GROMACS .gro file of N, CA and C in nm:
model
  267
    1UNK      N    1  -0.827  -1.278  -0.471
    1UNK     CA    2  -0.972  -1.213  -0.426
    1UNK      C    3  -0.960  -1.160  -0.592
    2UNK      N    4  -1.075  -1.210  -0.629
    2UNK     CA    5  -1.135  -1.086  -0.717
    2UNK      C    6  -1.231  -0.920  -0.658
    3UNK      N    7  -1.167  -0.839  -0.737
    3UNK     CA    8  -1.249  -0.750  -0.700
    3UNK      C    9  -1.409  -0.723  -0.740
    4UNK      N   10  -1.440  -0.795  -0.841
    4UNK     CA   11  -1.555  -0.790  -0.881
    4UNK      C   12  -1.723  -0.836  -0.801
    5UNK      N   13  -1.643  -0.923  -0.673
    5UNK     CA   14  -1.718  -0.945  -0.589
    5UNK      C   15  -1.767  -0.853  -0.465
    6UNK      N   16  -1.684  -0.787  -0.484
    6UNK     CA   17  -1.686  -0.673  -0.358
    6UNK      C   18  -1.693  -0.556  -0.408
    7UNK      N   19  -1.838  -0.499  -0.474
    7UNK     CA   20  -1.848  -0.403  -0.562
    7UNK      C   21  -1.989  -0.354  -0.520
    8UNK      N   22  -2.002  -0.263  -0.469
    8UNK     CA   23  -2.152  -0.178  -0.354
    8UNK      C   24  -2.161  -0.066  -0.442
    9UNK      N   25  -2.300  -0.027  -0.459
    9UNK     CA   26  -2.349   0.117  -0.508
    9UNK      C   27  -2.344   0.227  -0.357
   10UNK      N   28  -2.272   0.297  -0.431
   10UNK     CA   29  -2.312   0.395  -0.294
   10UNK      C   30  -2.429   0.434  -0.202
   11UNK      N   31  -2.562   0.412  -0.253
   11UNK     CA   32  -2.645   0.413  -0.159
   11UNK      C   33  -2.636   0.334  -0.084
   12UNK      N   34  -2.573   0.171  -0.125
   12UNK     CA   35  -2.534   0.047  -0.034
   12UNK      C   36  -2.454   0.103   0.168
   13UNK      N   37  -2.362   0.230   0.091
   13UNK     CA   38  -2.252   0.268   0.132
   13UNK      C   39  -2.319   0.340   0.316
   14UNK      N   40  -2.378   0.453   0.189
   14UNK     CA   41  -2.478   0.521   0.303
   14UNK      C   42  -2.572   0.489   0.384
   15UNK      N   43  -2.639   0.336   0.353
   15UNK     CA   44  -2.754   0.322   0.413
   15UNK      C   45  -2.692   0.156   0.513
   16UNK      N   46  -2.585   0.130   0.479
   16UNK     CA   47  -2.500   0.056   0.544
   16UNK      C   48  -2.362   0.103   0.631
   17UNK      N   49  -2.310   0.230   0.667
   17UNK     CA   50  -2.182   0.250   0.644
   17UNK      C   51  -2.091   0.157   0.778
   18UNK      N   52  -2.153   0.188   0.869
   18UNK     CA   53  -2.086   0.066   1.008
   18UNK      C   54  -2.077  -0.087   0.981
   19UNK      N   55  -2.202  -0.105   0.918
   19UNK     CA   56  -2.156  -0.275   0.849
   19UNK      C   57  -2.045  -0.308   0.783
   20UNK      N   58  -2.057  -0.190   0.721
   20UNK     CA   59  -1.912  -0.256   0.608
   20UNK      C   60  -1.780  -0.200   0.646
   21UNK      N   61  -1.776  -0.076   0.747
   21UNK     CA   62  -1.656  -0.067   0.832
   21UNK      C   63  -1.591  -0.197   0.868
   22UNK      N   64  -1.702  -0.266   0.972
   22UNK     CA   65  -1.652  -0.386   1.046
   22UNK      C   66  -1.629  -0.498   0.929
   23UNK      N   67  -1.719  -0.528   0.854
   23UNK     CA   68  -1.669  -0.617   0.752
   23UNK      C   69  -1.519  -0.633   0.696
   24UNK      N   70  -1.521  -0.447   0.633
   24UNK     CA   71  -1.373  -0.429   0.609
   24UNK      C   72  -1.284  -0.470   0.687
   25UNK      N   73  -1.290  -0.441   0.796
   25UNK     CA   74  -1.164  -0.449   0.944
   25UNK      C   75  -1.153  -0.581   0.937
   26UNK      N   76  -1.259  -0.657   0.935
   26UNK     CA   77  -1.265  -0.839   0.952
   26UNK      C   78  -1.178  -0.893   0.862
   27UNK      N   79  -1.279  -0.908   0.768
   27UNK     CA   80  -1.231  -0.921   0.590
   27UNK      C   81  -1.094  -0.896   0.560
   28UNK      N   82  -1.064  -0.741   0.571
   28UNK     CA   83  -0.925  -0.674   0.548
   28UNK      C   84  -0.994  -0.697   0.326
   29UNK      N   85  -1.036  -0.655   0.304
   29UNK     CA   86  -1.068  -0.695   0.115
   29UNK      C   87  -1.133  -0.569   0.067
   30UNK      N   88  -1.048  -0.444  -0.012
   30UNK     CA   89  -1.123  -0.348  -0.040
   30UNK      C   90  -1.257  -0.395  -0.114
   31UNK      N   91  -1.350  -0.295  -0.095
   31UNK     CA   92  -1.467  -0.232  -0.170
   31UNK      C   93  -1.449  -0.101  -0.260
   32UNK      N   94  -1.508  -0.170  -0.432
   32UNK     CA   95  -1.509  -0.076  -0.539
   32UNK      C   96  -1.674  -0.004  -0.478
   33UNK      N   97  -1.711   0.095  -0.476
   33UNK     CA   98  -1.828   0.178  -0.466
   33UNK      C   99  -1.828   0.248  -0.585
   34UNK      N  100  -1.956   0.218  -0.662
   34UNK     CA  101  -1.980   0.291  -0.764
   34UNK      C  102  -2.127   0.392  -0.742
   35UNK      N  103  -2.123   0.470  -0.865
   35UNK     CA  104  -2.192   0.594  -0.863
   35UNK      C  105  -2.251   0.589  -1.025
   36UNK      N  106  -2.387   0.551  -1.032
   36UNK     CA  107  -2.473   0.616  -1.156
   36UNK      C  108  -2.384   0.441  -1.212
   37UNK      N  109  -2.369   0.315  -1.158
   37UNK     CA  110  -2.321   0.211  -1.226
   37UNK      C  111  -2.158   0.220  -1.284
   38UNK      N  112  -2.059   0.324  -1.250
   38UNK     CA  113  -1.953   0.353  -1.251
   38UNK      C  114  -1.837   0.319  -1.126
   39UNK      N  115  -1.765   0.275  -1.159
   39UNK     CA  116  -1.644   0.290  -1.028
   39UNK      C  117  -1.628   0.451  -1.034
   40UNK      N  118  -1.615   0.474  -0.874
   40UNK     CA  119  -1.570   0.581  -0.825
   40UNK      C  120  -1.480   0.581  -0.708
   41UNK      N  121  -1.496   0.503  -0.634
   41UNK     CA  122  -1.404   0.473  -0.505
   41UNK      C  123  -1.376   0.352  -0.460
   42UNK      N  124  -1.267   0.327  -0.404
   42UNK     CA  125  -1.272   0.198  -0.337
   42UNK      C  126  -1.238   0.236  -0.192
   43UNK      N  127  -1.257   0.139  -0.096
   43UNK     CA  128  -1.263   0.230   0.008
   43UNK      C  129  -1.190   0.071   0.065
   44UNK      N  130  -1.107   0.096   0.181
   44UNK     CA  131  -1.019  -0.087   0.279
   44UNK      C  132  -0.981  -0.008   0.375
   45UNK      N  133  -0.968  -0.128   0.470
   45UNK     CA  134  -0.915  -0.095   0.651
   45UNK      C  135  -0.778  -0.023   0.637
   46UNK      N  136  -0.791   0.062   0.754
   46UNK     CA  137  -0.662   0.133   0.769
   46UNK      C  138  -0.524   0.030   0.795
   47UNK      N  139  -0.544  -0.121   0.839
   47UNK     CA  140  -0.423  -0.199   0.846
   47UNK      C  141  -0.369  -0.195   0.719
   48UNK      N  142  -0.499  -0.229   0.619
   48UNK     CA  143  -0.432  -0.259   0.491
   48UNK      C  144  -0.407  -0.124   0.390
   49UNK      N  145  -0.422  -0.019   0.409
   49UNK     CA  146  -0.389   0.117   0.396
   49UNK      C  147  -0.262   0.126   0.414
   50UNK      N  148  -0.222   0.125   0.532
   50UNK     CA  149  -0.050   0.115   0.593
   50UNK      C  150   0.011   0.042   0.561
   51UNK      N  151  -0.067  -0.093   0.546
   51UNK     CA  152   0.041  -0.204   0.496
   51UNK      C  153   0.103  -0.153   0.319
   52UNK      N  154  -0.013  -0.121   0.276
   52UNK     CA  155  -0.014  -0.066   0.126
   52UNK      C  156   0.090   0.038   0.091
   53UNK      N  157   0.074   0.155   0.185
   53UNK     CA  158   0.155   0.227   0.231
   53UNK      C  159   0.326   0.197   0.206
   54UNK      N  160   0.327   0.113   0.310
   54UNK     CA  161   0.468   0.088   0.390
   54UNK      C  162   0.528  -0.004   0.221
   55UNK      N  163   0.469  -0.103   0.155
   55UNK     CA  164   0.548  -0.152   0.066
   55UNK      C  165   0.558  -0.066  -0.075
   56UNK      N  166   0.448   0.012  -0.097
   56UNK     CA  167   0.534   0.122  -0.207
   56UNK      C  168   0.644   0.214  -0.159
   57UNK      N  169   0.665   0.242  -0.010
   57UNK     CA  170   0.789   0.266   0.002
   57UNK      C  171   0.907   0.187  -0.037
   58UNK      N  172   0.928   0.072   0.022
   58UNK     CA  173   1.018   0.007   0.058
   58UNK      C  174   1.059  -0.017  -0.156
   59UNK      N  175   0.932  -0.053  -0.239
   59UNK     CA  176   0.951  -0.048  -0.376
   59UNK      C  177   1.027   0.081  -0.428
   60UNK      N  178   0.986   0.168  -0.406
   60UNK     CA  179   1.053   0.306  -0.405
   60UNK      C  180   1.192   0.347  -0.392
   61UNK      N  181   1.207   0.265  -0.286
   61UNK     CA  182   1.363   0.234  -0.255
   61UNK      C  183   1.482   0.184  -0.303
   62UNK      N  184   1.382   0.054  -0.368
   62UNK     CA  185   1.454  -0.033  -0.429
   62UNK      C  186   1.477   0.000  -0.595
   63UNK      N  187   1.364   0.082  -0.615
   63UNK     CA  188   1.377   0.100  -0.745
   63UNK      C  189   1.504   0.293  -0.786
   64UNK      N  190   1.479   0.332  -0.613
   64UNK     CA  191   1.571   0.408  -0.640
   64UNK      C  192   1.762   0.376  -0.626
   65UNK      N  193   1.771   0.266  -0.549
   65UNK     CA  194   1.880   0.217  -0.546
   65UNK      C  195   1.920   0.172  -0.679
   66UNK      N  196   1.795   0.067  -0.770
   66UNK     CA  197   1.818   0.049  -0.917
   66UNK      C  198   1.901   0.186  -0.990
   67UNK      N  199   1.826   0.281  -0.984
   67UNK     CA  200   1.892   0.392  -1.034
   67UNK      C  201   2.043   0.391  -1.005
   68UNK      N  202   2.074   0.422  -0.882
   68UNK     CA  203   2.177   0.498  -0.863
   68UNK      C  204   2.257   0.354  -0.907
   69UNK      N  205   2.262   0.245  -0.920
   69UNK     CA  206   2.333   0.106  -0.984
   69UNK      C  207   2.377   0.115  -1.102
   70UNK      N  208   2.278   0.176  -1.179
   70UNK     CA  209   2.258   0.213  -1.352
   70UNK      C  210   2.380   0.290  -1.363
   71UNK      N  211   2.337   0.411  -1.278
   71UNK     CA  212   2.431   0.546  -1.262
   71UNK      C  213   2.588   0.516  -1.228
   72UNK      N  214   2.637   0.402  -1.170
   72UNK     CA  215   2.744   0.418  -1.140
   72UNK      C  216   2.789   0.432  -1.039
   73UNK      N  217   2.632   0.457  -0.937
   73UNK     CA  218   2.678   0.586  -0.789
   73UNK      C  219   2.680   0.500  -0.666
   74UNK      N  220   2.767   0.383  -0.719
   74UNK     CA  221   2.839   0.252  -0.622
   74UNK      C  222   2.983   0.269  -0.553
   75UNK      N  223   2.993   0.226  -0.438
   75UNK     CA  224   3.083   0.198  -0.364
   75UNK      C  225   3.125   0.076  -0.318
   76UNK      N  226   3.240   0.046  -0.289
   76UNK     CA  227   3.259  -0.109  -0.278
   76UNK      C  228   3.236  -0.127  -0.135
   77UNK      N  229   3.199  -0.216  -0.030
   77UNK     CA  230   3.100  -0.260   0.094
   77UNK      C  231   3.205  -0.273   0.133
   78UNK      N  232   3.366  -0.313   0.157
   78UNK     CA  233   3.451  -0.274   0.272
   78UNK      C  234   3.512  -0.128   0.288
   79UNK      N  235   3.482  -0.011   0.187
   79UNK     CA  236   3.488   0.115   0.191
   79UNK      C  237   3.383   0.158   0.229
   80UNK      N  238   3.250   0.151   0.248
   80UNK     CA  239   3.126   0.150   0.350
   80UNK      C  240   3.144   0.103   0.437
   81UNK      N  241   3.179  -0.020   0.456
   81UNK     CA  242   3.228  -0.031   0.618
   81UNK      C  243   3.313   0.014   0.707
   82UNK      N  244   3.420   0.077   0.679
   82UNK     CA  245   3.546   0.075   0.678
   82UNK      C  246   3.464   0.257   0.695
   83UNK      N  247   3.409   0.304   0.681
   83UNK     CA  248   3.377   0.461   0.681
   83UNK      C  249   3.277   0.425   0.822
   84UNK      N  250   3.206   0.348   0.827
   84UNK     CA  251   3.085   0.367   0.911
   84UNK      C  252   3.173   0.329   1.030
   85UNK      N  253   3.304   0.207   1.052
   85UNK     CA  254   3.359   0.183   1.151
   85UNK      C  255   3.437   0.311   1.222
   86UNK      N  256   3.456   0.399   1.107
   86UNK     CA  257   3.544   0.528   1.173
   86UNK      C  258   3.463   0.643   1.247
   87UNK      N  259   3.335   0.624   1.156
   87UNK     CA  260   3.261   0.714   1.230
   87UNK      C  261   3.201   0.666   1.331
   88UNK      N  262   3.164   0.565   1.387
   88UNK     CA  263   3.116   0.492   1.567
   88UNK      C  264   3.267   0.517   1.648
   89UNK      N  265   3.371   0.531   1.642
   89UNK     CA  266   3.479   0.523   1.702
   89UNK      C  267   3.472   0.685   1.777
   0.00000   0.00000   0.00000
């Protein structure tokens, strides 16, 4: 998807707000809002926003895990499993 096809001036948002929200929910494509010819904001439907936030959270967890691996902060799987089994008894 090309964002250039989803660019609207702020005046369009003001006069067609409800129509835009309906289209956002249906098509799930973000819209770039311009003011005085310059991009000022991006709006998107809530479901897409939540998916983006979930994806970012997972990527952050992976990045933190990679940092721990590089720092040598790892334990053998057998040791971790043994500790988990010991705490559930």
